[in-house]
PDB file of C-alpha atoms in Angstrom:
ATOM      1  CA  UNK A   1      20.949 -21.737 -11.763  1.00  0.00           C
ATOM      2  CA  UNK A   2      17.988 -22.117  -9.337  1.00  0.00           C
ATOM      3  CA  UNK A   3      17.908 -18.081  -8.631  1.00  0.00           C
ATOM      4  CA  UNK A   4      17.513 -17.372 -12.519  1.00  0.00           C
ATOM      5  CA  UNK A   5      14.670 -19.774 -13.074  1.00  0.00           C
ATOM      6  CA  UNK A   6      12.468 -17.795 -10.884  1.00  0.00           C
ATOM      7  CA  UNK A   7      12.884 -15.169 -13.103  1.00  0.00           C
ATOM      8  CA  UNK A   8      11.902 -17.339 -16.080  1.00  0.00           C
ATOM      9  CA  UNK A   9       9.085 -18.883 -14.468  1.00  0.00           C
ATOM     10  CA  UNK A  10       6.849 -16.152 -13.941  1.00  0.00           C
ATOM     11  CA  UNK A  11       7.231 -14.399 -17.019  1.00  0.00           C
ATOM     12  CA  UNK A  12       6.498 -17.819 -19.183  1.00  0.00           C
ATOM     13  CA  UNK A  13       3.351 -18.366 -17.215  1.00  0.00           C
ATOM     14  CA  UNK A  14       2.378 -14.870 -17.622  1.00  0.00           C
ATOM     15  CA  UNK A  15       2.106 -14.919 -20.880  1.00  0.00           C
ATOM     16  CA  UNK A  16      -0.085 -17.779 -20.880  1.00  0.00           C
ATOM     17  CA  UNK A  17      -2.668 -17.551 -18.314  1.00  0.00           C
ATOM     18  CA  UNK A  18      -3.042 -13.506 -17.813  1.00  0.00           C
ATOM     19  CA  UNK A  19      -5.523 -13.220 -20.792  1.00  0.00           C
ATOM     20  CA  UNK A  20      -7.878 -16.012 -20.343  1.00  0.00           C
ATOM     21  CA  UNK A  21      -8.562 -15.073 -16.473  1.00  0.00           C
ATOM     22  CA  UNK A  22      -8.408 -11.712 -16.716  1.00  0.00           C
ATOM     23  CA  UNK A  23     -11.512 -12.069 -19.339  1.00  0.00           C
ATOM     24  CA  UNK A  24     -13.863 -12.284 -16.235  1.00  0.00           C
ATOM     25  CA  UNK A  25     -13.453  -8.944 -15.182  1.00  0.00           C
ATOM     26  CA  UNK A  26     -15.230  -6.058 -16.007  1.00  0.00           C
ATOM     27  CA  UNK A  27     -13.160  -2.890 -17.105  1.00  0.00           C
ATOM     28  CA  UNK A  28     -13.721  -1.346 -14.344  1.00  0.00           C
ATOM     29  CA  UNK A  29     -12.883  -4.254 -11.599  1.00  0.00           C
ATOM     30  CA  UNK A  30      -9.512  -4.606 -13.493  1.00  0.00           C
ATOM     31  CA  UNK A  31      -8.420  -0.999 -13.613  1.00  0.00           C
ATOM     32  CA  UNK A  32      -9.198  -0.661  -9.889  1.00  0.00           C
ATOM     33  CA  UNK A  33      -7.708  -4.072  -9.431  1.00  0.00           C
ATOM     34  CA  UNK A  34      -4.230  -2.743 -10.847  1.00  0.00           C
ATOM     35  CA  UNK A  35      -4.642   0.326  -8.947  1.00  0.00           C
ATOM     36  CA  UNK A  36      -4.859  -1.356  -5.293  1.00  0.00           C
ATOM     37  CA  UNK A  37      -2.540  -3.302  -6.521  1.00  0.00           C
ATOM     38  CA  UNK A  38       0.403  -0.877  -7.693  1.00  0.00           C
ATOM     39  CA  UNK A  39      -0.402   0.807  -4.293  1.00  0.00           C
ATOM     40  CA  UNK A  40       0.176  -2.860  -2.364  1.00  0.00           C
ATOM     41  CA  UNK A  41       3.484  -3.288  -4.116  1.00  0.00           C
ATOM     42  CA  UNK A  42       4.888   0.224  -3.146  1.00  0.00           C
ATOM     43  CA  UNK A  43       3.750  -0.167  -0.007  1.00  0.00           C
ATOM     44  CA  UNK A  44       5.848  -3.245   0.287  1.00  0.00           C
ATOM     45  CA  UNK A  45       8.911  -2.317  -1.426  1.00  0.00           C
ATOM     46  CA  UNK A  46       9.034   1.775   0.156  1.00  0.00           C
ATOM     47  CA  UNK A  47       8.262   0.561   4.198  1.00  0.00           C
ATOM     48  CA  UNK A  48       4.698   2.269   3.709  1.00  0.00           C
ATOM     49  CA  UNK A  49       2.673   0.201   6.520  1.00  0.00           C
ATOM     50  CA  UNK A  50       0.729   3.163   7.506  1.00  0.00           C
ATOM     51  CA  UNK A  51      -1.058   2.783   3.442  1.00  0.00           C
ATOM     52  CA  UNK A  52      -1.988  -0.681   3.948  1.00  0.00           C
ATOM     53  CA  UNK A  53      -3.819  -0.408   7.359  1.00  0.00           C
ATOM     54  CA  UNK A  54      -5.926   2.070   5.375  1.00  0.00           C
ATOM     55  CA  UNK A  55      -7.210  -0.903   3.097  1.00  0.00           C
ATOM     56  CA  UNK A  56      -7.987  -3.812   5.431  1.00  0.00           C
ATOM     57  CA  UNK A  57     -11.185  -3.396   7.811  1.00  0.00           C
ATOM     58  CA  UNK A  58     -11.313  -5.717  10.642  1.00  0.00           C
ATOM     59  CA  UNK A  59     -14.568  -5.823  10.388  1.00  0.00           C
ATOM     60  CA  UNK A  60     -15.237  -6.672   6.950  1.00  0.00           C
ATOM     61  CA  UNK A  61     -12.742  -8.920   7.240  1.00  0.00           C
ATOM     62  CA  UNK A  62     -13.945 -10.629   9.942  1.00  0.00           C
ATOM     63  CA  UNK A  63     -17.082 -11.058   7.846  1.00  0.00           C
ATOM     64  CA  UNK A  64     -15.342 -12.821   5.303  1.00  0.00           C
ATOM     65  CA  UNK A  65     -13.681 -15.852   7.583  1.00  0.00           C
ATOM     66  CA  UNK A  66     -15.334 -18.050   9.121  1.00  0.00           C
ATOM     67  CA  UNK A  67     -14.813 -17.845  12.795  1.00  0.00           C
ATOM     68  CA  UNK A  68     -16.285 -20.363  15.583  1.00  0.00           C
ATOM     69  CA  UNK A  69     -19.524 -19.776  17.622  1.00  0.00           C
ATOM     70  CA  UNK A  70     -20.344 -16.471  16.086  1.00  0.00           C
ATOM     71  CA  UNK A  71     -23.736 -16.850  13.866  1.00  0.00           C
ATOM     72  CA  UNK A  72     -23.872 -15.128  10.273  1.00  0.00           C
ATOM     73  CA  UNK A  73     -23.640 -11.196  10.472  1.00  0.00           C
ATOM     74  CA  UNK A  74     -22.780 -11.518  13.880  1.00  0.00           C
ATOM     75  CA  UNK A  75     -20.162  -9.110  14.868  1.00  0.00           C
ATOM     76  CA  UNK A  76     -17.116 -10.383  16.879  1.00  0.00           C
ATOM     77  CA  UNK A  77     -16.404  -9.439  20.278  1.00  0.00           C
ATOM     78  CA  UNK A  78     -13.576  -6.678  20.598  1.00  0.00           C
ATOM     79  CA  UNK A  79     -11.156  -9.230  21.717  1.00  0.00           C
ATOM     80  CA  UNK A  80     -11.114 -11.239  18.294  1.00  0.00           C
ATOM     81  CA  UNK A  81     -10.801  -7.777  16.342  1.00  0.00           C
ATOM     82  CA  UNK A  82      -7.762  -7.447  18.590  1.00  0.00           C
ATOM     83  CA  UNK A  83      -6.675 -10.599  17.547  1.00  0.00           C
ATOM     84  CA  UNK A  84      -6.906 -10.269  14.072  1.00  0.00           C
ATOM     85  CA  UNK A  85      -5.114  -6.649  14.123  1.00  0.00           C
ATOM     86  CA  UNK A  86      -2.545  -7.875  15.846  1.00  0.00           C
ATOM     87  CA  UNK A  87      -2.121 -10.686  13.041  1.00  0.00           C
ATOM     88  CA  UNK A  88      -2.139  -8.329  10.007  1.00  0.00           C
ATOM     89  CA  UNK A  89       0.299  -5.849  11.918  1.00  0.00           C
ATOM     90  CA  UNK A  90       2.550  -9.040  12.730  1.00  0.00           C
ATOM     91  CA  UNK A  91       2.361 -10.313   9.740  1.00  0.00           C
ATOM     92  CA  UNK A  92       3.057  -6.916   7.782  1.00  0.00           C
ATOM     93  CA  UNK A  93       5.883  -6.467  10.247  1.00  0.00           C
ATOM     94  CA  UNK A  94       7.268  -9.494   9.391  1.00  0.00           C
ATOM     95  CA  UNK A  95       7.378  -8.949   5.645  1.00  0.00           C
ATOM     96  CA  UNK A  96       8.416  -5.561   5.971  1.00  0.00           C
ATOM     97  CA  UNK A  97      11.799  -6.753   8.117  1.00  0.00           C
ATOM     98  CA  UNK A  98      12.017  -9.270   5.643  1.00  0.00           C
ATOM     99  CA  UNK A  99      12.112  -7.170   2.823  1.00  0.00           C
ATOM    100  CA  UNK A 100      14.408  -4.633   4.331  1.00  0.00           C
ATOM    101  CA  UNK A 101      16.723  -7.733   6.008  1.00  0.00           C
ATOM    102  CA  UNK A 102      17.426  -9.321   2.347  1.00  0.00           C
ATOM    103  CA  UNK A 103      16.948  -6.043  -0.385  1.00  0.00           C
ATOM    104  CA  UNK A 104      14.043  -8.303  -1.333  1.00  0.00           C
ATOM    105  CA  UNK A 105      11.241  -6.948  -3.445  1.00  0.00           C
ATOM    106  CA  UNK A 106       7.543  -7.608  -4.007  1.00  0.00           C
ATOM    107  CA  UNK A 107       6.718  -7.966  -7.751  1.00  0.00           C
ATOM    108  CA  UNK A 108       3.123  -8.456  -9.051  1.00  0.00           C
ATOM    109  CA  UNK A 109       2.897 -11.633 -10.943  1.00  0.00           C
ATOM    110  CA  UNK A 110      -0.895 -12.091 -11.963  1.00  0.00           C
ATOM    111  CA  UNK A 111      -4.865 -10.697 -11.606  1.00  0.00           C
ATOM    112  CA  UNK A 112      -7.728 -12.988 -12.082  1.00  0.00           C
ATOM    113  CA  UNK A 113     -11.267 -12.970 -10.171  1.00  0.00           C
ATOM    114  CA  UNK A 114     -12.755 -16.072  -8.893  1.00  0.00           C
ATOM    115  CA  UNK A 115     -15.853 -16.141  -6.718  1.00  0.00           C
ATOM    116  CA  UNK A 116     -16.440 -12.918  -6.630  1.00  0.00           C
ATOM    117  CA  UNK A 117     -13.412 -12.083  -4.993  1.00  0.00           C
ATOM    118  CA  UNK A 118     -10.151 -10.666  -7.431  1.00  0.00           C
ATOM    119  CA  UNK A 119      -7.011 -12.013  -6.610  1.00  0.00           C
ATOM    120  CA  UNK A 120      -3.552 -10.070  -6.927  1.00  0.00           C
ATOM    121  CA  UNK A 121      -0.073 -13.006  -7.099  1.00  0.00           C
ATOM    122  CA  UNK A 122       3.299 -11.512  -6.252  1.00  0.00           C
ATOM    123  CA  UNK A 123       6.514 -13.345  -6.117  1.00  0.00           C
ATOM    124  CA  UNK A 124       9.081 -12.128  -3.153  1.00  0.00           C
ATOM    125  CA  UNK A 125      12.921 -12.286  -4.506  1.00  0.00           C
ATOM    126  CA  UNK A 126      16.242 -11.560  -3.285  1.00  0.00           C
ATOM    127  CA  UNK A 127      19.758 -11.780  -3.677  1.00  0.00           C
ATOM    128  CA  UNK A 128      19.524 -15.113  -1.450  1.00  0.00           C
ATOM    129  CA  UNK A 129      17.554 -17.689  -3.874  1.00  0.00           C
ATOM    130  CA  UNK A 130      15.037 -17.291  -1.201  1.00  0.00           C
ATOM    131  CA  UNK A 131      11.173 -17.180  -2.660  1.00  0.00           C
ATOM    132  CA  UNK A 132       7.748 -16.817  -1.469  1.00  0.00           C
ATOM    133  CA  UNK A 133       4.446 -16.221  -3.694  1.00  0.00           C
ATOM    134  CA  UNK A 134       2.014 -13.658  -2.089  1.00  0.00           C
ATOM    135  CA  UNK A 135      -1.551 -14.168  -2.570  1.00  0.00           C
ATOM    136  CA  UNK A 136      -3.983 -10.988  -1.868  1.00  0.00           C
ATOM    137  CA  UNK A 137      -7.849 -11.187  -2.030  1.00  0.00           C
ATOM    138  CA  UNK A 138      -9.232  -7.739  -2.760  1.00  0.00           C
ATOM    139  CA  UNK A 139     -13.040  -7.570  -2.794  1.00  0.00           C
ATOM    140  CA  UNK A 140     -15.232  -4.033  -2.827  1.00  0.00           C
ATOM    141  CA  UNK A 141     -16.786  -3.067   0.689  1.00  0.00           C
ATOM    142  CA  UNK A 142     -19.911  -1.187   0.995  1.00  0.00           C
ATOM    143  CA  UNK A 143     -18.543   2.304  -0.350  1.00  0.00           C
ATOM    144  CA  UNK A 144     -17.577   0.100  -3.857  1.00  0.00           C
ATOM    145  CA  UNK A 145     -14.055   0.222  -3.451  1.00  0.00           C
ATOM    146  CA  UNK A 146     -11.545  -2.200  -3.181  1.00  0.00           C
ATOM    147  CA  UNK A 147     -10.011  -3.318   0.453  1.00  0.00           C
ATOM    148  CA  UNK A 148      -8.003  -6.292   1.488  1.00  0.00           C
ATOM    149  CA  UNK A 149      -9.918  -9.292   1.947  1.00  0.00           C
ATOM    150  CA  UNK A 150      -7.496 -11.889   3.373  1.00  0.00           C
ATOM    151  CA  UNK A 151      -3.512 -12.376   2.797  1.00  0.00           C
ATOM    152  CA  UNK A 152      -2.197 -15.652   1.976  1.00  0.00           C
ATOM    153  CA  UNK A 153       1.654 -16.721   2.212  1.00  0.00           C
ATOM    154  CA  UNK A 154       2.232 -19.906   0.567  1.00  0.00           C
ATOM    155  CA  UNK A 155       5.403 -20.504   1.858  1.00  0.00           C
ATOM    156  CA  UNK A 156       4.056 -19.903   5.607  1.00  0.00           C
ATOM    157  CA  UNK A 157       1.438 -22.563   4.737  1.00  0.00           C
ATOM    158  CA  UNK A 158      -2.015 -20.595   5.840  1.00  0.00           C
ATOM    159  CA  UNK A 159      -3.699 -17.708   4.864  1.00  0.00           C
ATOM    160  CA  UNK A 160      -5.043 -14.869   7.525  1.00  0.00           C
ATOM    161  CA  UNK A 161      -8.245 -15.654   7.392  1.00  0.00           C
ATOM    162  CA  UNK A 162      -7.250 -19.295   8.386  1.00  0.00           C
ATOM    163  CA  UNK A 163      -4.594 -18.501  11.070  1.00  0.00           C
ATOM    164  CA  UNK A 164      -7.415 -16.087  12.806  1.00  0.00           C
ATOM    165  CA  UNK A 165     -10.241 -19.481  12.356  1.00  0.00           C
ATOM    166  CA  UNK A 166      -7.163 -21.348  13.716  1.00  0.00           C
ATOM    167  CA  UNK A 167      -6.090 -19.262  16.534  1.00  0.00           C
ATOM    168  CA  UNK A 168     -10.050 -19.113  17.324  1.00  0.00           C
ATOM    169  CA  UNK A 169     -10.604 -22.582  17.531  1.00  0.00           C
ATOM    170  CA  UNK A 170      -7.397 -23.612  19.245  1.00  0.00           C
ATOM    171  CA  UNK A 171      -7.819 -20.983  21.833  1.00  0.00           C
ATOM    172  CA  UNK A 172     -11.090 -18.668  21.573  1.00  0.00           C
ATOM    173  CA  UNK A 173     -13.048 -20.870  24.062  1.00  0.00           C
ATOM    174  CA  UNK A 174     -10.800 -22.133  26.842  1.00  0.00           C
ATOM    175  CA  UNK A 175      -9.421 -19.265  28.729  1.00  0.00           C
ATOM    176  CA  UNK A 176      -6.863 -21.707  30.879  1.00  0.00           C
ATOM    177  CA  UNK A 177      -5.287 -22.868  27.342  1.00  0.00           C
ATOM    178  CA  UNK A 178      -4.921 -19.276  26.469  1.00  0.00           C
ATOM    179  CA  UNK A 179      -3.499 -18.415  29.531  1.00  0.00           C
ATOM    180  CA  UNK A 180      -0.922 -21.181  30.527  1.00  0.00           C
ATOM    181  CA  UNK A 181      -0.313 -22.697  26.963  1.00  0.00           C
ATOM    182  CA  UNK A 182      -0.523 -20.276  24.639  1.00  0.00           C
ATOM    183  CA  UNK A 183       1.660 -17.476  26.579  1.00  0.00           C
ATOM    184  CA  UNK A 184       4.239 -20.360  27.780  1.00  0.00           C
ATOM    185  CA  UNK A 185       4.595 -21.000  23.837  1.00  0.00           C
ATOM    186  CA  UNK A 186       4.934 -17.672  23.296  1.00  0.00           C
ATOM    187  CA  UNK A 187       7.493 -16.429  25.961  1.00  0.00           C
ATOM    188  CA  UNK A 188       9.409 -19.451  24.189  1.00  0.00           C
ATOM    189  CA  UNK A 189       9.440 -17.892  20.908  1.00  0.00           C
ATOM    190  CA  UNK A 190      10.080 -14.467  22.370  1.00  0.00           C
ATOM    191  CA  UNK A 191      13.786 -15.934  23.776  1.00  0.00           C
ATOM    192  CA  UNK A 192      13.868 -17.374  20.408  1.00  0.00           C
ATOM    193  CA  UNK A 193      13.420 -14.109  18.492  1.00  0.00           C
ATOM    194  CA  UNK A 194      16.246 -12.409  20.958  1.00  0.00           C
ATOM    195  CA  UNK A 195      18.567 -15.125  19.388  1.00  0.00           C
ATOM    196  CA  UNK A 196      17.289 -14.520  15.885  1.00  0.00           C
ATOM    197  CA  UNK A 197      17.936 -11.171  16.295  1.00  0.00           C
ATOM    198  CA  UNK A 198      21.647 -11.838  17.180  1.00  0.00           C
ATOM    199  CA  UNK A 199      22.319 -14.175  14.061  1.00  0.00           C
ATOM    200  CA  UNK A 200      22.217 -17.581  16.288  1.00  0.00           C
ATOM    201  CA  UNK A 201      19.551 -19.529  13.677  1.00  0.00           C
ATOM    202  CA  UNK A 202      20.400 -22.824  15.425  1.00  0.00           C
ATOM    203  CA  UNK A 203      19.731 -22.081  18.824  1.00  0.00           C
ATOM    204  CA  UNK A 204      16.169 -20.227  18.090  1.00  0.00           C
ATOM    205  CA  UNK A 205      15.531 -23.116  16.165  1.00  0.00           C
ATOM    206  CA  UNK A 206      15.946 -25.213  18.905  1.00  0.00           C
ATOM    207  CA  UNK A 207      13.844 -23.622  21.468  1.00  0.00           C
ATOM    208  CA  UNK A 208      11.087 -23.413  18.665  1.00  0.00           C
ATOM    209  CA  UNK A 209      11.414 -27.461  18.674  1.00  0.00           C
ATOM    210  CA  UNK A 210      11.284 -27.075  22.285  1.00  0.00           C
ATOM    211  CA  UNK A 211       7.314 -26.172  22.353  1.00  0.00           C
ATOM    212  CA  UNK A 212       4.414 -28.553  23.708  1.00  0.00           C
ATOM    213  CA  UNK A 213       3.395 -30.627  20.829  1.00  0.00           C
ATOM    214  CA  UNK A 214       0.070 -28.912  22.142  1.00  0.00           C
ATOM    215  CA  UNK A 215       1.366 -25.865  20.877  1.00  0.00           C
ATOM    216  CA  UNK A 216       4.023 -26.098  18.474  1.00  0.00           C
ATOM    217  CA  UNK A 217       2.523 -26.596  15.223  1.00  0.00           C
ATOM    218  CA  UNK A 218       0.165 -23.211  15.589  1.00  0.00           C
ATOM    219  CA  UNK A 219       1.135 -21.498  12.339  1.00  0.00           C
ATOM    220  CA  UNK A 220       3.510 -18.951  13.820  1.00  0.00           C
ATOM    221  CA  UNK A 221       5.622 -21.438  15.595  1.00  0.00           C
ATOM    222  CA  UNK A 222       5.642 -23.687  12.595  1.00  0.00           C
ATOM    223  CA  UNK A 223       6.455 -21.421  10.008  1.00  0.00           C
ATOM    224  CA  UNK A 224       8.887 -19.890  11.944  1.00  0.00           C
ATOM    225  CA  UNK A 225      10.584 -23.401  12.755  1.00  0.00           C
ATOM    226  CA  UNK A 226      10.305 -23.643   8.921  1.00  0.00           C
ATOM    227  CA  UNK A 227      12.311 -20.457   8.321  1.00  0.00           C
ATOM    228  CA  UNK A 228      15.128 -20.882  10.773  1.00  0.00           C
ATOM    229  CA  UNK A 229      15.637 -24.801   9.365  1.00  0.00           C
ATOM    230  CA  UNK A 230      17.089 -23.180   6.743  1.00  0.00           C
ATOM    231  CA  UNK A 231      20.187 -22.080   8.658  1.00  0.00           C
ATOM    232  CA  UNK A 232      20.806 -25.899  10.195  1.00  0.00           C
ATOM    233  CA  UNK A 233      21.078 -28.489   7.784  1.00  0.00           C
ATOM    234  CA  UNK A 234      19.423 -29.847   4.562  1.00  0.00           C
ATOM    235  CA  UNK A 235      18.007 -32.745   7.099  1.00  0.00           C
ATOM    236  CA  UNK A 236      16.278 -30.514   9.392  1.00  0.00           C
ATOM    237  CA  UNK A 237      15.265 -28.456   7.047  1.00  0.00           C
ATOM    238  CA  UNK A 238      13.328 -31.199   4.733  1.00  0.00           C
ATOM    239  CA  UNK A 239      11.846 -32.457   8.036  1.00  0.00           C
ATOM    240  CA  UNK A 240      10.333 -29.060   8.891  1.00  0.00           C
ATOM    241  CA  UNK A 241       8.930 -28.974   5.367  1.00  0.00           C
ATOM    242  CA  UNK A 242       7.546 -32.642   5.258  1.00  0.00           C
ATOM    243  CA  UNK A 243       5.850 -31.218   8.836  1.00  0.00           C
ATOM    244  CA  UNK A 244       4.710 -28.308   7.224  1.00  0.00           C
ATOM    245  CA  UNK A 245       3.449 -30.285   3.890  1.00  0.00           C
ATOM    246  CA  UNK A 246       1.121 -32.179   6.588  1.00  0.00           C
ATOM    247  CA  UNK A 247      -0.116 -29.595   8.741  1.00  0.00           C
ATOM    248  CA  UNK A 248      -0.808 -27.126   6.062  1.00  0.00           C
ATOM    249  CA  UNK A 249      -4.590 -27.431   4.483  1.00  0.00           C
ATOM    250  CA  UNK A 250      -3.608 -25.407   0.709  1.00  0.00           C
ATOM    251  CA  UNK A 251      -2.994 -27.399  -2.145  1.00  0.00           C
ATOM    252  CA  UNK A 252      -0.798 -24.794  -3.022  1.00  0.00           C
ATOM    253  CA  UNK A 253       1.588 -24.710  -0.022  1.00  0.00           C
ATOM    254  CA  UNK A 254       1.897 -28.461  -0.246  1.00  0.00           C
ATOM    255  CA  UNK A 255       3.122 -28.289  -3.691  1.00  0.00           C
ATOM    256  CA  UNK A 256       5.756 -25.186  -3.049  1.00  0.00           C
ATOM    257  CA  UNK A 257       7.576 -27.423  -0.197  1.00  0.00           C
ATOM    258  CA  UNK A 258       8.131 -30.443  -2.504  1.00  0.00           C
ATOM    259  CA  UNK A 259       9.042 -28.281  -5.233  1.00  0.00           C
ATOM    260  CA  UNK A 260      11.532 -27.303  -2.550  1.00  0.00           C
ATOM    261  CA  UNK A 261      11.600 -30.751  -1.686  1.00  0.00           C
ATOM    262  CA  UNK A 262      12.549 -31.836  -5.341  1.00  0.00           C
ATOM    263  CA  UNK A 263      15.742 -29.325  -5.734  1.00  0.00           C
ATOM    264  CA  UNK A 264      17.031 -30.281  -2.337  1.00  0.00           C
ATOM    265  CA  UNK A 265      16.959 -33.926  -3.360  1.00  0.00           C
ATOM    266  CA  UNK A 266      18.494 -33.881  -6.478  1.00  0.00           C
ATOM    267  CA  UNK A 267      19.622 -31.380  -9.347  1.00  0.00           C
ATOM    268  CA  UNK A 268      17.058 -32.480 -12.253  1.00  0.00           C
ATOM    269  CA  UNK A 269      16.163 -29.013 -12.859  1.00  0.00           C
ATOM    270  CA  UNK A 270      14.062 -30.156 -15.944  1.00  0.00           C
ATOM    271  CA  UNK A 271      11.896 -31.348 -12.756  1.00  0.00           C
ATOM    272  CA  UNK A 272      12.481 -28.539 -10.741  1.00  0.00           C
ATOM    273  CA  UNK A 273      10.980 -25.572 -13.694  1.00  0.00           C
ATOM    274  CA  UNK A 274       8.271 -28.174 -13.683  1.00  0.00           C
ATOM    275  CA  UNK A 275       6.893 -28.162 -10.448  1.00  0.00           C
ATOM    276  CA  UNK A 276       7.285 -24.220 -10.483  1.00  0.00           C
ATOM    277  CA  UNK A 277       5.009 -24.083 -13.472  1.00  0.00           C
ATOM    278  CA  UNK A 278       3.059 -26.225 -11.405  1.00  0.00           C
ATOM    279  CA  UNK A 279       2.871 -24.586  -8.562  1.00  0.00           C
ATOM    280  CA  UNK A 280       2.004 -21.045 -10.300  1.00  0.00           C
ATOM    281  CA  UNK A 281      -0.847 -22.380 -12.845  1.00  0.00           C
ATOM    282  CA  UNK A 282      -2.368 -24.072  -9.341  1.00  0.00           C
ATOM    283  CA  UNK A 283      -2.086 -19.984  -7.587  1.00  0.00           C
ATOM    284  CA  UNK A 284      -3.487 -18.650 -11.271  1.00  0.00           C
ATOM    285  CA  UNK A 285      -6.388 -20.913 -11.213  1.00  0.00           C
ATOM    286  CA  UNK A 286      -7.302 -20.877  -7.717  1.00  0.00           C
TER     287      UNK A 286
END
C-alpha cells in the first residue's frame, strides 16, 4: 500500500502548489527552467553523465557555497576544485548505479524560484518501495543560461554545496587529519564497497560502524551506513535514521526519516500520506 501512495502524493500536491510558485517566474526563466530540466531527467533515466558535466562549472559553483578561509570572489585553490569534481562525479555515479541497480526512474515533481535561484523537485521510484526526492538549484551563469547550482538528496541528508563546506572544514586545513584519518576511513569503506558489490549488506554495514567516531558521521560514511541498514533489521535501521535525523542540518531531511520513522513504527497510513504531504509542501516552499 506504501509503494502506491507515492504515486498519489505527488500528483495531489502538484496540483496545489505548481501555480502559485511558479507565478514568480518570468516566461522566459520557466521555459528554460523546463528545458534544463527535461534534459536533467533524460540524463538520469538514459546513463547520459557525459550531458550533465556540461551544466555544472566548478567554478561557479564554488562561488555559490560557502567554503572556509577563502574571502568573497576569491577563487579556490586547484585542490578544492578537485574535490568538488570528484563529489559531483561520485555522486552522479552513485545515482546512475542506483538507477540502473533497481529500474528506478527520475520523475520531475515541481519548479518554483526562490532567492533568485529556480529549483527543479524529482522523486526517485522503483519496483522496491524505495524513495528519494531530488532537489536541483539551477541559476544562469554569466553567458545567461542555466547551469547546475548545487544538488541536494534529501534522503542522503546534505546537499553538495554542504558536503564540499563540510569536507572543507573537517579536513581543508589539517593535512595530518587528511592524511591518516580521512584515507584510514576511506580504505574502510573501500573493503566495504567490495562486499556491497557481492550482495553481503550486513557485513559492509558493519565495517561502516567500524569507523573512528572522528570520522564516521562525514556524509558519505553516514549515508551510506543509512543505506545498507536497510538490509539488517528494522532496529538498526531506525537507529541509523535517528543518527542521521541528528547529524543532518535540512529541515527537510529530518522530516523524510520520521516519515520513514512513522511507517516503520506502526501502519496508520492516514499518518503516513500525512507526513508525505508534509514533507513535499516543506521541498515546494523551500
Amino acid at each position: 500500500m506504501k509503494r502506491l501512495l507515492l504515486f498519489i502524493i505527488p500528483l495531489f500536491l502538484w496540483s496545489c502548489a505548481d501555480e502559485a510558485q511558479l507565478q514568480e517566474m518570468t516566461e522566459k526563466e520557466r521555459l528554460k527552467a523546463e528545458e534544463l530540466a527535461n534534459i536533467i531527467q533524460d540524463a538520469y533515466n538514459h546513463d547520459k553523465a557525459a550531458v550533465l558535466s556540461d551544466y555544472f562549472d566548478a567554478i561557479e559553483f564554488s562561488k555559490r557555497v560557502r567554503i572556509p578561509e577563502l574571502r568573497p570572489g576569491e577563487k579556490p585553490p586547484q585542490i578544492v576544485l578537485n574535490i568538488i569534481h570528484q563529489m559531483f562525479e561520485t555522486f552522479n555515479n552513485n545515482l546512475f548505479e542506483h538507477l540502473a541497480v533497481n529500474a528506478s526512474k527520475l520523475n520531475l515533481l515541481h519548479i518554483h524560484k526562490k532567492d533568485d535561484v529556480i529549483r527543479l523537485t524529482y522523486i526517485l521510484e522503483n519496483e522496491e518501495s524505495f524513495y528519494n526526492y531530488l532537489v536541483f538549484y539551477i541559476s544562469p551563469n554569466s553567458q545567461k543560461e542555466f547551469e547546475i547550482a548545487n544538488i541536494y538528496s534529501v534522503y542522503d541528508g546534505l546537499s553538495l554545496g554542504q558536503n564540499v563546506n563540510q569536507f572543507a572544514s573537517r579536513y581543508g586545513s589539517n593535512s595530518m587529519i587528511f592524511l591518516n584519518g580521512l584515507m584510514e576511513a576511506n580504505n574502510i569503506y573501500l573493503e566495504a564497497e567490495s562486499y556491497m558489490n557481492q550482495g553481503d549488506f550486513k557485513k559492509a554495514y558493519q565495517l561502516l560502524d567500524s569507523i573512528d567516531d572522528k570520522h564516521k558521521n562525514v556524509q558519505k560514511y553516514a549515508a551510506s551506513r543509512l543505506r545498507l541498514s536497510e538490509y539488517v533489521d528494522n532496529d538498526t535501521y531506525k537507529k541509523e535514521l535517528q543518527n542521521m535525523q541528528s547529524i543532518s542540518p535540512n529541515r527537510q531531511s529530518k522530516l523524510l526519516y520520521q516519515c520513514i520513522i512513522d511507517g516503520l513504527d506502526n501502519e496508520d497510513e492516514e499518518r503516513y500520506i500525512e507526513c508525505f504531504i508534509e514533507l513535499e509542501n516543506l521541498l515546494f516552499e523551500t
